[in-house]
Coordinates of C-alpha atoms in Angstrom, one line a residue:
M1 CA 77.5 119.9 73.0
S2 CA 80.5 121.1 71.1
G3 CA 82.4 117.9 71.9
F4 CA 79.5 115.8 70.6
M5 CA 79.3 117.8 67.4
L6 CA 83.1 117.4 66.9
R7 CA 82.9 113.6 67.3
K8 CA 79.8 113.5 65.0
N9 CA 81.7 115.5 62.3
K10 CA 84.7 113.3 62.6
L11 CA 82.5 110.2 62.1
F12 CA 80.8 111.7 59.1
S13 CA 84.2 112.6 57.5
Q14 CA 85.3 109.0 58.0
I15 CA 82.1 107.7 56.5
E16 CA 82.5 110.0 53.5
R17 CA 86.1 108.9 53.0
F18 CA 85.0 105.3 53.2
T19 CA 82.2 105.6 50.7
Y20 CA 84.6 107.6 48.4
D21 CA 87.2 104.8 48.7
K22 CA 84.5 102.2 47.9
R23 CA 83.5 104.1 44.8
M24 CA 87.0 104.4 43.6
L25 CA 87.7 100.7 44.4
H26 CA 84.5 99.8 42.4
K27 CA 85.7 101.9 39.5
N28 CA 89.1 100.2 39.6
I29 CA 87.6 96.8 39.8
L30 CA 85.4 97.5 36.7
Q31 CA 88.5 98.7 34.8
W32 CA 90.5 95.7 35.9
K33 CA 87.6 93.4 34.9
A34 CA 87.4 95.0 31.5
S35 CA 91.1 94.7 30.8
L36 CA 91.0 91.1 32.0
E37 CA 88.2 90.3 29.6
E38 CA 90.2 91.9 26.8
A39 CA 93.2 89.8 27.7
N40 CA 91.1 86.6 27.7
K41 CA 89.7 87.4 24.3
A42 CA 93.2 88.0 23.0
L43 CA 94.3 84.7 24.4
Q44 CA 91.4 82.8 23.0
G45 CA 92.1 84.4 19.6
K46 CA 95.7 83.1 19.7
K47 CA 94.5 79.6 20.7
K48 CA 92.1 79.5 17.8
E49 CA 94.9 80.5 15.4
K50 CA 97.1 77.7 16.7
S51 CA 94.4 75.1 16.4
K52 CA 93.8 75.8 12.7

């Protein structure tokens, strides 16, 4: 019984860590996407200035 509970708790801690990592990764991806969009807008702005 105790061995089973120990394995179960280990599995749950791994799952928690995995979901936490996924959340952090998602957050990082959103930040990265936002900064990428800002960079694209800046580049497009520069291109428009050159074409005038």
